[in-house]
Amino acid sequence: MTAVSFALFDTLVEADLPSDPAAAVGDELRARGVDVPDDWADAYGETHVDAPAGAEVPLPAHVSRALASRGVDAPGNAARRAVVAAFDPAVRTRTGAVDAVERAREDGPVGLLANCAVPELVGRVLVRSDLARDDFDAVVTSVACGWRKPDRRAFERVAGALGGEVSELTHVGCDGAVDGAVADIGGRYRDAADWFPADRDP
């Protein structure tokens, strides 16, 4: 079996994500009646969840703990709703991305492996792109599987979801230090710039 997985952000799509996530989340928390502390930027930048190396910390959990560290309670699911609202980007599909996915599907199963701590974001990005969920045999996100690239368990999850082993997986991405880690555990890495034409236009 030959399986291919693609990274999402900056590989298949470009997403207009917040340049200042702490400020964006803070604004959305205030809109939901949360008393955001004066030193919110500091609280947001601190580590509040003692997660194992390579593990993903869902951003709503991080935000809730950051608020709690300053004695602030976010009622109900306010932290999650604020995070989802703060990360609501415009999306542009990279030139050649659709053709690259279609070409990969001719040889075997195709997956998406995305580092993303924000719930629902990957699904919304796909909806706003020229790609679709059905273009992939498996979609694995770090917020869902619990592990971020370059941790080997992230690659193992997508390989398993595609019905194979990492040794049968080619992963396409744009960050050799992150996506390229698949080669350290027996898989193959292809730089997106070599796999399909890159579109660097603004």
Backbone as a printed PyTorch tensor [residue, N CA C, xyz], in Angstrom:
tensor([[[  0.8320,  -1.1990,   0.0000],
         [  0.0000,   0.0000,   0.0000],
         [  0.8680,   1.2510,   0.0000]],

        [[  0.4660,   2.2400,  -0.7660],
         [  1.1100,   3.5480,  -0.7450],
         [  0.0940,   4.5680,  -0.2570]],

        [[  0.3740,   5.1840,   0.8680],
         [ -0.5260,   6.1840,   1.4340],
         [  0.1770,   7.5330,   1.4850]],

        [[ -0.5940,   8.5820,   1.3230],
         [ -0.0590,   9.9420,   1.3680],
         [ -0.8860,  10.7510,   2.3580]],

        [[ -0.2050,  11.5040,   3.1910],
         [ -0.8960,  12.4730,   4.0470],
         [ -0.3400,  13.8570,   3.7540]],

        [[ -1.2100,  14.8360,   3.8740],
         [ -0.8430,  16.2270,   3.6510],
         [ -0.9880,  17.0250,   4.9430]],

        [[ -0.0600,  17.9350,   5.1770],
         [ -0.2950,  18.9760,   6.1670],
         [ -1.3410,  19.9280,   5.5960]],

        [[ -1.9750,  20.7160,   6.4520],
         [ -3.0270,  21.6190,   5.9830],
         [ -2.5300,  23.0510,   5.8640]],

        [[ -2.2030,  23.6580,   6.9780],
         [ -1.8640,  25.0790,   6.9990],
         [ -0.5190,  25.3400,   6.3300]],

        [[ -0.5150,  26.2910,   5.4180],
         [  0.6650,  26.7050,   4.6490],
         [  1.1500,  25.6340,   3.6770]],

        [[  0.4190,  24.5420,   3.5740],
         [  0.7310,  23.5030,   2.5950],
         [ -0.3830,  23.4250,   1.5650]],

        [[ -1.5870,  23.0830,   1.9970],
         [ -2.7400,  23.0630,   1.0910],
         [ -3.4800,  24.3920,   1.0870]],

        [[ -3.4800,  25.0850,   2.2130],
         [ -4.2160,  26.3530,   2.3050],
         [ -3.3880,  27.3810,   3.0630]],

        [[ -3.7640,  28.6340,   2.8630],
         [ -3.2990,  29.7250,   3.7070],
         [ -4.5130,  30.2800,   4.4250]],

        [[ -4.4270,  30.4120,   5.7370],
         [ -5.5490,  30.8710,   6.5520],
         [ -5.1580,  32.1500,   7.2770]],

        [[ -6.0660,  33.0930,   7.2900],
         [ -5.8310,  34.3960,   7.9040],
         [ -6.0940,  34.2860,   9.4040]],

        [[ -5.1330,  33.6920,  10.1180],
         [ -5.2800,  33.4720,  11.5530],
         [ -4.8530,  34.7250,  12.3280]],

        [[ -5.3180,  34.8860,  13.5630],
         [ -5.0050,  36.0970,  14.3280],
         [ -3.5010,  36.2810,  14.5220]],

        [[ -3.0270,  37.5010,  14.3060],
         [ -1.6190,  37.7900,  14.5370],
         [ -1.3110,  37.8850,  16.0270]],

        [[ -2.3260,  38.1940,  16.8330],
         [ -2.1870,  38.2630,  18.2830],
         [ -3.2880,  37.4080,  18.8970]],

        [[ -3.0550,  36.0870,  19.0260],
         [ -4.1130,  35.2010,  19.5220],
         [ -4.6280,  35.5870,  20.8970]],

        [[ -3.7360,  36.0230,  21.8000],
         [ -4.1810,  36.3920,  23.1450],
         [ -5.1910,  37.5290,  23.0870]],

        [[ -4.9050,  38.5410,  22.2820],
         [ -5.8160,  39.6790,  22.1680],
         [ -7.1280,  39.2530,  21.5230]],

        [[ -7.0570,  38.4220,  20.4940],
         [ -8.2770,  37.9840,  19.8100],
         [ -9.1580,  37.1750,  20.7390]],

        [[ -8.5640,  36.2570,  21.4830],
         [ -9.3470,  35.4560,  22.4310],
         [ -9.8780,  36.3380,  23.5520]],

        [[ -9.0640,  37.2670,  24.0220],
         [ -9.5190,  38.1770,  25.0740],
         [-10.7260,  38.9810,  24.6560]],

        [[-10.7220,  39.4790,  23.4300],
         [-11.8750,  40.2360,  22.9260],
         [-13.1380,  39.3750,  22.9140]],

        [[-12.9960,  38.1250,  22.4880],
         [-14.1590,  37.2380,  22.4160],
         [-14.6330,  36.8340,  23.8140]],

        [[-13.7060,  36.7070,  24.7530],
         [-14.1210,  36.4340,  26.1380],
         [-14.9250,  37.6050,  26.7030]],

        [[-14.4560,  38.8260,  26.4750],
         [-15.1880,  39.9970,  26.9700],
         [-16.5730,  40.0720,  26.3450]],

        [[-16.6690,  39.7150,  25.0670],
         [-17.9640,  39.7410,  24.3870],
         [-18.9430,  38.7490,  25.0050]],

        [[-18.4130,  37.7800,  25.7450],
         [-19.2520,  36.7820,  26.3950],
         [-19.3650,  37.0030,  27.8900]],

        [[-18.9840,  38.2070,  28.3080],
         [-19.1840,  38.5980,  29.6940],
         [-18.1350,  38.1080,  30.6660]],

        [[-16.9970,  37.6520,  30.1680],
         [-15.9260,  37.1670,  31.0410],
         [-15.0490,  38.3400,  31.4470]],

        [[-14.6980,  38.4020,  32.7210],
         [-13.8630,  39.4710,  33.2640],
         [-12.3990,  39.1450,  32.9740]],

        [[-11.9070,  39.5910,  31.8390],
         [-10.5480,  39.2650,  31.4080],
         [ -9.5500,  40.0510,  32.2670]],

        [[ -8.5670,  39.3710,  32.8580],
         [ -7.5990,  40.0610,  33.7210],
         [ -6.7330,  41.0480,  32.9480]],

        [[ -6.2260,  42.0420,  33.6790],
         [ -5.4080,  43.0820,  33.0490],
         [ -4.1340,  42.5120,  32.4250]],

        [[ -3.5940,  41.4720,  33.0190],
         [ -2.3580,  40.8840,  32.4850],
         [ -2.6660,  39.6400,  31.6540]],

        [[ -3.7430,  39.7100,  30.8940],
         [ -4.1810,  38.5500,  30.1130],
         [ -3.1100,  38.0510,  29.1470]],

        [[ -2.3820,  38.9520,  28.5170],
         [ -1.3480,  38.5170,  27.5730],
         [ -0.3070,  37.6510,  28.2740]],

        [[  0.0560,  38.0340,  29.4980],
         [  1.0160,  37.2340,  30.2690],
         [  0.4110,  35.8840,  30.6390]],

        [[ -0.8220,  35.9010,  31.1140],
         [ -1.4840,  34.6510,  31.5180],
         [ -1.6040,  33.7030,  30.3280]],

        [[ -1.9620,  34.2480,  29.1740],
         [ -2.1290,  33.4290,  27.9690],
         [ -0.8080,  32.7970,  27.5560]],

        [[  0.2840,  33.5200,  27.7630],
         [  1.5850,  33.0300,  27.3280],
         [  2.2350,  32.0390,  28.2720]],

        [[  1.6590,  31.8450,  29.4530],
         [  2.2190,  30.9090,  30.4220],
         [  1.7200,  29.4890,  30.1760]],

        [[  2.4760,  28.5190,  30.6740],
         [  2.0570,  27.1140,  30.6130],
         [  1.1790,  26.8020,  31.8140]],

        [[ -0.0090,  26.2740,  31.5560],
         [ -0.9500,  25.9760,  32.6370],
         [ -1.3580,  24.5140,  32.6960]],

        [[ -1.0530,  23.7570,  31.6520],
         [ -1.4020,  22.3470,  31.6100],
         [ -0.1100,  21.5390,  31.5110]],

        [[  0.0890,  20.6380,  32.4560],
         [  1.2980,  19.8090,  32.4810],
         [  1.0860,  18.6150,  31.5610]],

        [[  1.3190,  18.8390,  30.2820],
         [  1.0800,  17.8010,  29.2790],
         [  2.3810,  17.0640,  28.9550]],

        [[  2.2910,  15.7930,  28.5770],
         [  3.5000,  15.0570,  28.1700],
         [  4.1290,  15.6900,  26.9270]],

        [[  5.4010,  15.4450,  26.7360],
         [  6.0860,  15.9510,  25.5470],
         [  5.3950,  15.4290,  24.3000]],

        [[  5.1210,  16.3390,  23.3730],
         [  4.4770,  15.9610,  22.1230],
         [  2.9650,  15.9950,  22.1490]],

        [[  2.3930,  16.1500,  23.3320],
         [  0.9270,  16.1540,  23.4380],
         [  0.3550,  17.4990,  23.0420]],

        [[ -0.8420,  17.4720,  22.4900],
         [ -1.5690,  18.7040,  22.1760],
         [ -2.4120,  19.1090,  23.3730]],

        [[ -2.4070,  20.3870,  23.6800],
         [ -3.2960,  20.9370,  24.7070],
         [ -4.3870,  21.7160,  23.9890]],

        [[ -5.6240,  21.2590,  24.0400],
         [ -6.7010,  22.0130,  23.3760],
         [ -6.7260,  23.4540,  23.8700]],

        [[ -6.8390,  24.3920,  22.9450],
         [ -6.7600,  25.7970,  23.3330],
         [ -7.8470,  26.2010,  24.3240]],

        [[ -9.0830,  25.7050,  24.2200],
         [-10.0720,  26.0700,  25.2460],
         [ -9.6390,  25.6590,  26.6630]],

        [[ -8.9910,  24.5020,  26.8000],
         [ -8.5090,  24.0780,  28.1080],
         [ -7.4170,  25.0170,  28.6060]],

        [[ -6.5260,  25.4010,  27.7020],
         [ -5.4620,  26.3400,  28.0670],
         [ -6.0540,  27.6790,  28.5070]],

        [[ -7.0410,  28.1700,  27.7650],
         [ -7.6580,  29.4610,  28.0990],
         [ -8.3630,  29.3850,  29.4500]],

        [[ -9.0850,  28.3180,  29.6990],
         [ -9.7700,  28.1560,  30.9820],
         [ -8.7770,  28.1490,  32.1420]],

        [[ -7.6700,  27.4260,  31.9660],
         [ -6.6560,  27.3690,  33.0260],
         [ -5.9640,  28.7160,  33.1940]],

        [[ -5.7360,  29.4230,  32.0840],
         [ -5.1100,  30.7400,  32.1730],
         [ -5.9870,  31.7070,  32.9540]],

        [[ -7.2900,  31.6830,  32.6990],
         [ -8.2150,  32.5230,  33.4540],
         [ -8.2270,  32.1210,  34.9260]],

        [[ -8.2780,  30.8210,  35.1780],
         [ -8.3210,  30.3410,  36.5610],
         [ -7.0660,  30.7390,  37.3230]],

        [[ -5.9280,  30.8260,  36.6230],
         [ -4.6820,  31.2100,  37.2890],
         [ -4.7360,  32.6380,  37.8030]],

        [[ -5.6860,  33.4110,  37.2740],
         [ -5.8830,  34.7840,  37.7290],
         [ -7.1850,  34.9350,  38.5220]],

        [[ -7.7300,  33.8040,  38.9330],
         [ -8.9220,  33.8350,  39.7640],
         [-10.2010,  34.1510,  39.0210]],

        [[-10.2150,  33.9360,  37.7130],
         [-11.3780,  34.2550,  36.8930],
         [-12.0360,  32.9540,  36.4280]],

        [[-13.3380,  32.8860,  36.5460],
         [-14.0870,  31.7260,  36.0960],
         [-14.8140,  32.0710,  34.8000]],

        [[-14.7040,  31.1740,  33.8130],
         [-15.4400,  31.3410,  32.5560],
         [-16.6450,  30.4120,  32.6100]],

        [[-17.8370,  30.9660,  32.7580],
         [-19.0170,  30.1130,  32.9570],
         [-19.3450,  29.2800,  31.7270]],

        [[-19.9090,  28.0940,  31.9790],
         [-20.3540,  27.2360,  30.8930],
         [-19.2300,  26.9280,  29.9280]],

        [[-19.5080,  27.0630,  28.6540],
         [-18.4900,  26.7890,  27.6230],
         [-17.9960,  28.0870,  26.9900]],

        [[-17.9390,  29.1490,  27.8060],
         [-17.5280,  30.4560,  27.2810],
         [-16.1200,  30.4120,  26.6980]],

        [[-15.2140,  29.6800,  27.3370],
         [-13.8340,  29.6250,  26.8290],
         [-13.8020,  28.9670,  25.4530]],

        [[-14.5180,  27.8740,  25.2950],
         [-14.5310,  27.1990,  23.9980],
         [-15.1590,  28.0860,  22.9310]],

        [[-16.2870,  28.7170,  23.2410],
         [-16.9570,  29.5610,  22.2560],
         [-16.0910,  30.7510,  21.8800]],

        [[-15.3710,  31.2990,  22.8450],
         [-14.4900,  32.4360,  22.5610],
         [-13.3450,  32.0220,  21.6420]],

        [[-12.7620,  30.8640,  21.9020],
         [-11.6630,  30.3760,  21.0740],
         [-12.1360,  30.1250,  19.6480]],

        [[-13.2570,  29.4440,  19.5090],
         [-13.7780,  29.1460,  18.1680],
         [-14.0550,  30.4390,  17.4040]],

        [[-14.6260,  31.4330,  18.0890],
         [-14.9440,  32.7010,  17.4300],
         [-13.6850,  33.4830,  17.0680]],

        [[-12.6540,  33.3840,  17.9040],
         [-11.4220,  34.1400,  17.6550],
         [-10.6680,  33.6140,  16.4430]],

        [[-10.8010,  32.3180,  16.1770],
         [-10.1100,  31.7010,  15.0470],
         [-11.1430,  31.3830,  13.9710]],

        [[-11.4880,  32.3970,  13.2150],
         [-12.5350,  32.2920,  12.1890],
         [-11.9960,  32.9000,  10.8950]],

        [[-11.0430,  32.2150,  10.2510],
         [-10.2380,  32.8820,   9.2210],
         [-10.8370,  32.8590,   7.8220]],

        [[-10.4150,  33.8460,   7.0420],
         [-10.5440,  33.7300,   5.5930],
         [ -9.5040,  32.7270,   5.1260]],

        [[ -9.8100,  32.0060,   4.0420],
         [ -8.9540,  30.9020,   3.5960],
         [ -8.6970,  31.0200,   2.1080]],

        [[ -7.4560,  30.7420,   1.7170],
         [ -7.0990,  30.6830,   0.3060],
         [ -6.4360,  29.3470,   0.0230]],

        [[ -6.9190,  28.6400,  -0.9820],
         [ -6.3430,  27.3590,  -1.3690],
         [ -5.0800,  27.5910,  -2.1870]],

        [[ -4.0210,  26.9100,  -1.8240],
         [ -2.7560,  27.0800,  -2.5400],
         [ -2.8610,  26.5520,  -3.9640]],

        [[ -2.1970,  27.2240,  -4.8660],
         [ -2.1700,  26.7800,  -6.2550],
         [ -1.6100,  25.3610,  -6.3500]],

        [[ -2.3170,  24.5040,  -7.0510],
         [ -1.8760,  23.1250,  -7.2300],
         [ -2.3190,  22.1720,  -6.1570]],

        [[ -2.9260,  22.6800,  -5.0730],
         [ -3.2890,  21.8130,  -3.9520],
         [ -4.3490,  20.7870,  -4.3390]],

        [[ -5.3840,  21.2410,  -5.0120],
         [ -6.4670,  20.3180,  -5.3870],
         [ -5.9450,  19.2310,  -6.3150]],

        [[ -5.1540,  19.6170,  -7.3050],
         [ -4.5990,  18.6410,  -8.2410],
         [ -3.6680,  17.6670,  -7.5200]],

        [[ -2.9140,  18.1550,  -6.5570],
         [ -1.9820,  17.2890,  -5.8340],
         [ -2.7340,  16.2170,  -5.0500]],

        [[ -3.8270,  16.6050,  -4.4070],
         [ -4.6210,  15.6370,  -3.6530],
         [ -5.2530,  14.6220,  -4.6030]],

        [[ -5.7770,  15.1100,  -5.7130],
         [ -6.3920,  14.1970,  -6.6900],
         [ -5.3630,  13.2240,  -7.2510]],

        [[ -4.1680,  13.7150,  -7.5240],
         [ -3.1140,  12.8560,  -8.0780],
         [ -2.7020,  11.7900,  -7.0680]],

        [[ -2.6240,  12.1830,  -5.7960],
         [ -2.2470,  11.2180,  -4.7610],
         [ -3.2930,  10.1260,  -4.6180]],

        [[ -4.5590,  10.4810,  -4.7960],
         [ -5.6340,   9.5060,  -4.6480],
         [ -5.5830,   8.4200,  -5.7280]],

        [[ -4.9130,   8.6930,  -6.8230],
         [ -4.7970,   7.6910,  -7.8840],
         [ -3.9270,   6.5010,  -7.4600]],

        [[ -3.0710,   6.7130,  -6.4490],
         [ -2.1180,   5.6780,  -6.0430],
         [ -2.4800,   4.9900,  -4.7380]],

        [[ -3.4380,   5.5330,  -3.9790],
         [ -3.7790,   4.9240,  -2.7050],
         [ -4.5220,   5.8930,  -1.8140]],

        [[ -4.7450,   5.5070,  -0.5600],
         [ -5.5010,   6.3670,   0.3530],
         [ -4.7550,   7.6590,   0.6680]],

        [[ -5.5390,   8.7060,   0.9330],
         [ -4.9820,  10.0360,   1.1830],
         [ -5.5560,  10.5760,   2.4870]],

        [[ -4.6830,  11.1340,   3.3110],
         [ -5.1200,  11.6810,   4.5840],
         [ -4.6790,  13.1170,   4.7670]],

        [[ -5.2470,  13.7310,   5.7770],
         [ -4.8780,  15.0750,   6.1970],
         [ -4.3950,  14.9720,   7.6380]],

        [[ -3.2340,  15.5480,   7.9220],
         [ -2.6720,  15.5260,   9.2730],
         [ -2.3340,  16.9550,   9.6590]],

        [[ -3.1240,  17.5280,  10.5590],
         [ -3.0120,  18.9500,  10.8650],
         [ -2.7100,  19.1870,  12.3400]],

        [[ -1.6780,  19.9630,  12.6010],
         [ -1.4730,  20.4970,  13.9400],
         [ -2.4550,  21.6400,  14.1470]],

        [[ -3.3690,  21.4850,  15.0820],
         [ -4.3800,  22.5130,  15.3090],
         [ -4.9840,  22.2970,  16.6820]],

        [[ -4.8260,  23.2790,  17.5790],
         [ -5.3360,  23.1780,  18.9440],
         [ -6.7420,  23.7370,  19.0860]],

        [[ -7.3100,  24.2320,  17.9990],
         [ -8.6220,  24.8910,  18.0500],
         [ -9.7050,  23.9390,  17.5520]],

        [[-10.6720,  23.6060,  18.3760],
         [-11.7580,  22.7360,  17.9140],
         [-12.5080,  23.3530,  16.7410]],

        [[-12.9230,  22.5250,  15.8210],
         [-13.7690,  22.9120,  14.6800],
         [-13.0260,  23.6590,  13.5800]],

        [[-11.7980,  24.1040,  13.8480],
         [-11.1360,  24.9820,  12.8840],
         [-10.8110,  24.2590,  11.5790]],

        [[-10.2910,  23.0590,  11.6610],
         [ -9.9130,  22.3490,  10.4370],
         [-11.1310,  22.1280,   9.5510]],

        [[-12.2500,  21.7530,  10.1510],
         [-13.4640,  21.5620,   9.3680],
         [-13.9180,  22.8270,   8.6800]],

        [[-13.8670,  23.9530,   9.3770],
         [-14.2830,  25.2210,   8.7790],
         [-13.3220,  25.6550,   7.6820]],

        [[-12.0300,  25.4040,   7.8810],
         [-11.0490,  25.7540,   6.8480],
         [-11.3140,  24.9480,   5.5810]],

        [[-11.5930,  23.6660,   5.7210],
         [-11.8820,  22.8500,   4.5420],
         [-13.1350,  23.3470,   3.8240]],

        [[-14.1580,  23.7010,   4.5740],
         [-15.3960,  24.1990,   3.9640],
         [-15.1410,  25.4650,   3.1610]],

        [[-14.2220,  26.3010,   3.6210],
         [-13.9560,  27.5700,   2.9610],
         [-12.8950,  27.4560,   1.8600]],

        [[-12.3210,  26.2920,   1.7140],
         [-11.2950,  26.0810,   0.6910],
         [-11.9140,  25.4280,  -0.5330]],

        [[-11.0690,  25.1500,  -1.5070],
         [-11.5080,  24.4290,  -2.7050],
         [-11.4280,  22.9210,  -2.5110]],

        [[-11.0400,  22.5110,  -1.3130],
         [-10.9930,  21.1010,  -0.9610],
         [-12.2400,  20.7460,  -0.1580]],

        [[-12.4480,  19.4480,   0.0630],
         [-13.6030,  18.9920,   0.8370],
         [-13.1830,  17.8400,   1.7280]],

        [[-13.9490,  17.6450,   2.7880],
         [-13.6630,  16.5250,   3.6920],
         [-13.6300,  15.2050,   2.9290]],

        [[-14.4860,  15.0570,   1.9610],
         [-14.5720,  13.8010,   1.2130],
         [-13.3820,  13.5720,   0.2840]],

        [[-12.5230,  14.5820,   0.1220],
         [-11.3210,  14.3900,  -0.6740],
         [-10.2910,  13.5250,   0.0630]],

        [[-10.5210,  13.3030,   1.3670],
         [ -9.5480,  12.5930,   2.1960],
         [-10.1870,  11.3430,   2.7970]],

        [[ -9.4200,  10.2840,   2.8190],
         [ -9.8880,   9.0520,   3.4420],
         [ -9.8180,   9.1320,   4.9580]],

        [[ -8.9970,  10.0240,   5.4780],
         [ -8.8970,  10.2300,   6.9260],
         [ -8.4550,  11.6600,   7.1810]],

        [[ -9.0420,  12.2720,   8.1850],
         [ -8.6230,  13.5970,   8.6480],
         [ -8.2440,  13.4630,  10.1190]],

        [[ -6.9820,  13.7170,  10.4180],
         [ -6.4680,  13.5940,  11.7770],
         [ -5.9690,  14.9600,  12.2210]],

        [[ -6.5040,  15.4430,  13.3240],
         [ -6.0580,  16.7210,  13.8860],
         [ -5.4420,  16.4760,  15.2500]],

        [[ -4.5030,  17.3220,  15.6050],
         [ -3.8370,  17.1510,  16.9020],
         [ -4.8090,  17.3460,  18.0510]],

        [[ -5.7800,  18.2440,  17.8970],
         [ -6.7230,  18.4740,  18.9850],
         [ -7.6170,  17.2620,  19.1990]],

        [[ -7.8090,  16.4650,  18.1720],
         [ -8.6440,  15.2640,  18.3000],
         [ -7.8330,  14.0400,  18.7100]],

        [[ -6.6410,  13.8740,  18.1390],
         [ -5.8760,  12.6600,  18.4360],
         [ -4.9820,  12.8090,  19.6520]],

        [[ -4.6880,  14.0600,  20.0430],
         [ -3.9200,  14.2880,  21.2610],
         [ -2.4330,  14.4810,  21.0760]],

        [[ -1.9350,  14.3580,  19.8270],
         [ -0.4950,  14.4560,  19.5950],
         [ -0.2110,  15.3930,  18.4300]],

        [[  0.8480,  16.1870,  18.5850],
         [  1.2490,  17.1380,  17.5510],
         [  2.4630,  16.6250,  16.8000]],

        [[  2.4820,  16.8300,  15.4880],
         [  3.7470,  16.6580,  14.7680],
         [  4.7770,  17.6010,  15.4110]],

        [[  6.0090,  17.1920,  15.5970],
         [  6.6750,  16.0310,  15.0110],
         [  6.6140,  14.7550,  15.8450]],

        [[  5.7680,  14.6890,  16.8580],
         [  5.6910,  13.4710,  17.6590],
         [  5.3010,  12.2830,  16.7720]],

        [[  5.9670,  11.1770,  16.9600],
         [  5.7350,  10.0050,  16.1130],
         [  4.2880,   9.5220,  16.1780]],

        [[  3.6330,   9.7310,  17.3240],
         [  2.2720,   9.2330,  17.4660],
         [  1.2910,   9.9450,  16.5520]],

        [[  1.5820,  11.1620,  16.1740],
         [  0.7140,  11.8550,  15.2100],
         [  0.7770,  11.1590,  13.8510]],

        [[  1.9930,  10.8320,  13.4120],
         [  2.1370,  10.1480,  12.1300],
         [  1.5690,   8.7310,  12.1960]],

        [[  1.7420,   8.0780,  13.3320],
         [  1.1880,   6.7350,  13.4940],
         [ -0.3310,   6.7590,  13.4250]],

        [[ -0.9340,   7.8030,  13.9670],
         [ -2.3950,   7.9000,  13.9290],
         [ -2.9130,   8.0300,  12.5060]],

        [[ -2.2890,   8.8850,  11.7150],
         [ -2.8050,   9.0570,  10.3490],
         [ -2.5000,   7.8280,   9.5050]],

        [[ -1.3370,   7.2210,   9.7130],
         [ -1.0240,   5.9980,   8.9630],
         [ -2.0250,   4.9040,   9.3040]],

        [[ -2.3310,   4.7430,  10.5830],
         [ -3.3000,   3.7430,  10.9900],
         [ -4.6820,   4.0280,  10.4520]],

        [[ -5.0720,   5.3010,  10.4460],
         [ -6.3870,   5.6710,   9.9220],
         [ -6.4940,   5.3960,   8.4300]],

        [[ -5.3480,   5.3730,   7.7510],
         [ -5.3280,   5.0730,   6.3180],
         [ -5.1390,   3.5810,   6.0490]],

        [[ -5.0600,   2.8020,   7.1230],
         [ -5.0000,   1.3580,   6.9750],
         [ -3.6210,   0.7790,   6.8130]],

        [[ -2.5890,   1.5080,   7.2390],
         [ -1.2340,   1.0080,   7.0570],
         [ -0.3120,   1.3850,   8.1960]],

        [[  0.9740,   1.2880,   7.9160],
         [  2.0210,   1.6230,   8.8700],
         [  2.7520,   2.8780,   8.3990]],

        [[  3.5040,   3.4820,   9.3180],
         [  4.2550,   4.6790,   8.9530],
         [  5.2400,   4.3840,   7.8250]],

        [[  5.7670,   3.1860,   7.7890],
         [  6.7220,   2.8280,   6.7410],
         [  6.1070,   2.8810,   5.3490]],

        [[  4.7800,   2.8860,   5.2770],
         [  4.0760,   2.9510,   3.9930],
         [  3.5480,   4.3540,   3.6920]],

        [[  3.9170,   5.3180,   4.5380],
         [  3.3450,   6.6660,   4.4570],
         [  4.3350,   7.6650,   3.8720]],

        [[  3.8460,   8.4600,   2.9280],
         [  4.5560,   9.6520,   2.4780],
         [  3.7860,  10.8560,   3.0040]],

        [[  4.4850,  11.7120,   3.7340],
         [  3.8340,  12.9030,   4.2870],
         [  4.3330,  14.1360,   3.5590]],

        [[  3.4160,  14.9660,   3.0990],
         [  3.7370,  16.1770,   2.3420],
         [  3.4930,  17.3880,   3.2220]],

        [[  4.5020,  18.2090,   3.3840],
         [  4.3540,  19.3970,   4.2170],
         [  5.3130,  20.4810,   3.7910]],

        [[  5.3940,  21.5360,   4.5990],
         [  6.2650,  22.6590,   4.2440],
         [  7.2630,  22.9950,   5.3380]],

        [[  7.2710,  22.2160,   6.4240],
         [  8.1740,  22.4870,   7.5390],
         [  8.9930,  21.2250,   7.8040]],

        [[ 10.2250,  21.2420,   7.3530],
         [ 11.0520,  20.0530,   7.4940],
         [ 11.2720,  19.6310,   8.9300]],

        [[ 11.3150,  20.5900,   9.8520],
         [ 11.5520,  20.2580,  11.2520],
         [ 10.3410,  19.5930,  11.8910]],

        [[  9.1670,  19.8380,  11.3390],
         [  7.9290,  19.3010,  11.9040],
         [  7.3950,  18.1530,  11.0450]],

        [[  7.0690,  18.4670,   9.8020],
         [  6.5400,  17.4460,   8.9000],
         [  7.6120,  16.4230,   8.5270]],

        [[  8.8430,  16.8910,   8.4280],
         [  9.9200,  16.0110,   8.0140],
         [ 10.2840,  14.9400,   9.0290]],

        [[  9.7500,  15.0560,  10.2540],
         [ 10.0560,  14.0640,  11.2890],
         [  9.5360,  12.6820,  10.9330]],

        [[  8.6160,  12.6120,   9.9680],
         [  8.1150,  11.2980,   9.5520],
         [  9.2590,  10.4180,   9.0480]],

        [[ 10.2790,  11.0330,   8.4620],
         [ 11.4040,  10.2630,   7.9220],
         [ 12.2290,   9.6250,   9.0330]],

        [[ 12.1790,  10.1990,  10.2360],
         [ 12.9460,   9.6530,  11.3540],
         [ 12.3580,   8.3570,  11.8820]],

        [[ 11.1030,   8.0640,  11.5220],
         [ 10.4600,   6.8480,  12.0240],
         [ 10.0790,   5.8990,  10.8820]],

        [[ 10.7540,   6.0550,   9.7500],
         [ 10.5990,   5.0920,   8.6760],
         [  9.6770,   5.4820,   7.5500]],

        [[  9.0410,   6.6440,   7.6490],
         [  8.2030,   7.1100,   6.5610],
         [  8.9920,   7.9510,   5.5770]],

        [[  8.2880,   8.5780,   4.6490],
         [  8.9390,   9.4280,   3.6570],
         [  8.3570,  10.8390,   3.7420]],

        [[  9.2240,  11.8080,   3.5560],
         [  8.8060,  13.2100,   3.5880],
         [  9.0060,  13.8240,   2.2190]],

        [[  8.0050,  14.5640,   1.7820],
         [  8.1220,  15.3460,   0.5590],
         [  7.7730,  16.7930,   0.8690]],

        [[  8.6510,  17.6930,   0.4610],
         [  8.3720,  19.1110,   0.6320],
         [  7.2860,  19.5220,  -0.3530]],

        [[  6.3210,  20.2850,   0.1310],
         [  5.2050,  20.6870,  -0.7310],
         [  5.6690,  21.4460,  -1.9630]],

        [[  6.7500,  22.1860,  -1.8370],
         [  7.2580,  22.9500,  -2.9800],
         [  7.7330,  22.0320,  -4.0980]],

        [[  8.1240,  20.8150,  -3.7440],
         [  8.5490,  19.8460,  -4.7540],
         [  7.3740,  19.0100,  -5.2510]],

        [[  6.3670,  18.8460,  -4.3920],
         [  5.2300,  17.9840,  -4.7270],
         [  4.2700,  18.6780,  -5.6820]],

        [[  4.0480,  19.9760,  -5.4640],
         [  3.1860,  20.7320,  -6.3720],
         [  3.6140,  22.1820,  -6.3710]],

        [[  3.2920,  22.9240,  -7.4230],
         [  3.7560,  24.3080,  -7.5430],
         [  3.2650,  25.1630,  -6.3750]],

        [[  4.1710,  25.9270,  -5.8060],
         [  3.8020,  26.8170,  -4.7030],
         [  3.3160,  28.1500,  -5.2420]],

        [[  2.3030,  28.6900,  -4.5890],
         [  1.7800,  30.0000,  -4.9670],
         [  2.1350,  30.9670,  -3.8510]],

        [[  3.0820,  31.8330,  -4.0920],
         [  3.5440,  32.7670,  -3.0690],
         [  2.9010,  34.1460,  -3.2070]],

        [[  1.9430,  34.2900,  -4.1160],
         [  1.3230,  35.5980,  -4.2990],
         [  0.5620,  36.0020,  -3.0570]],

        [[  0.4580,  37.3210,  -2.7680],
         [ -0.2860,  37.7650,  -1.5850],
         [ -1.7680,  37.4880,  -1.7420]]])
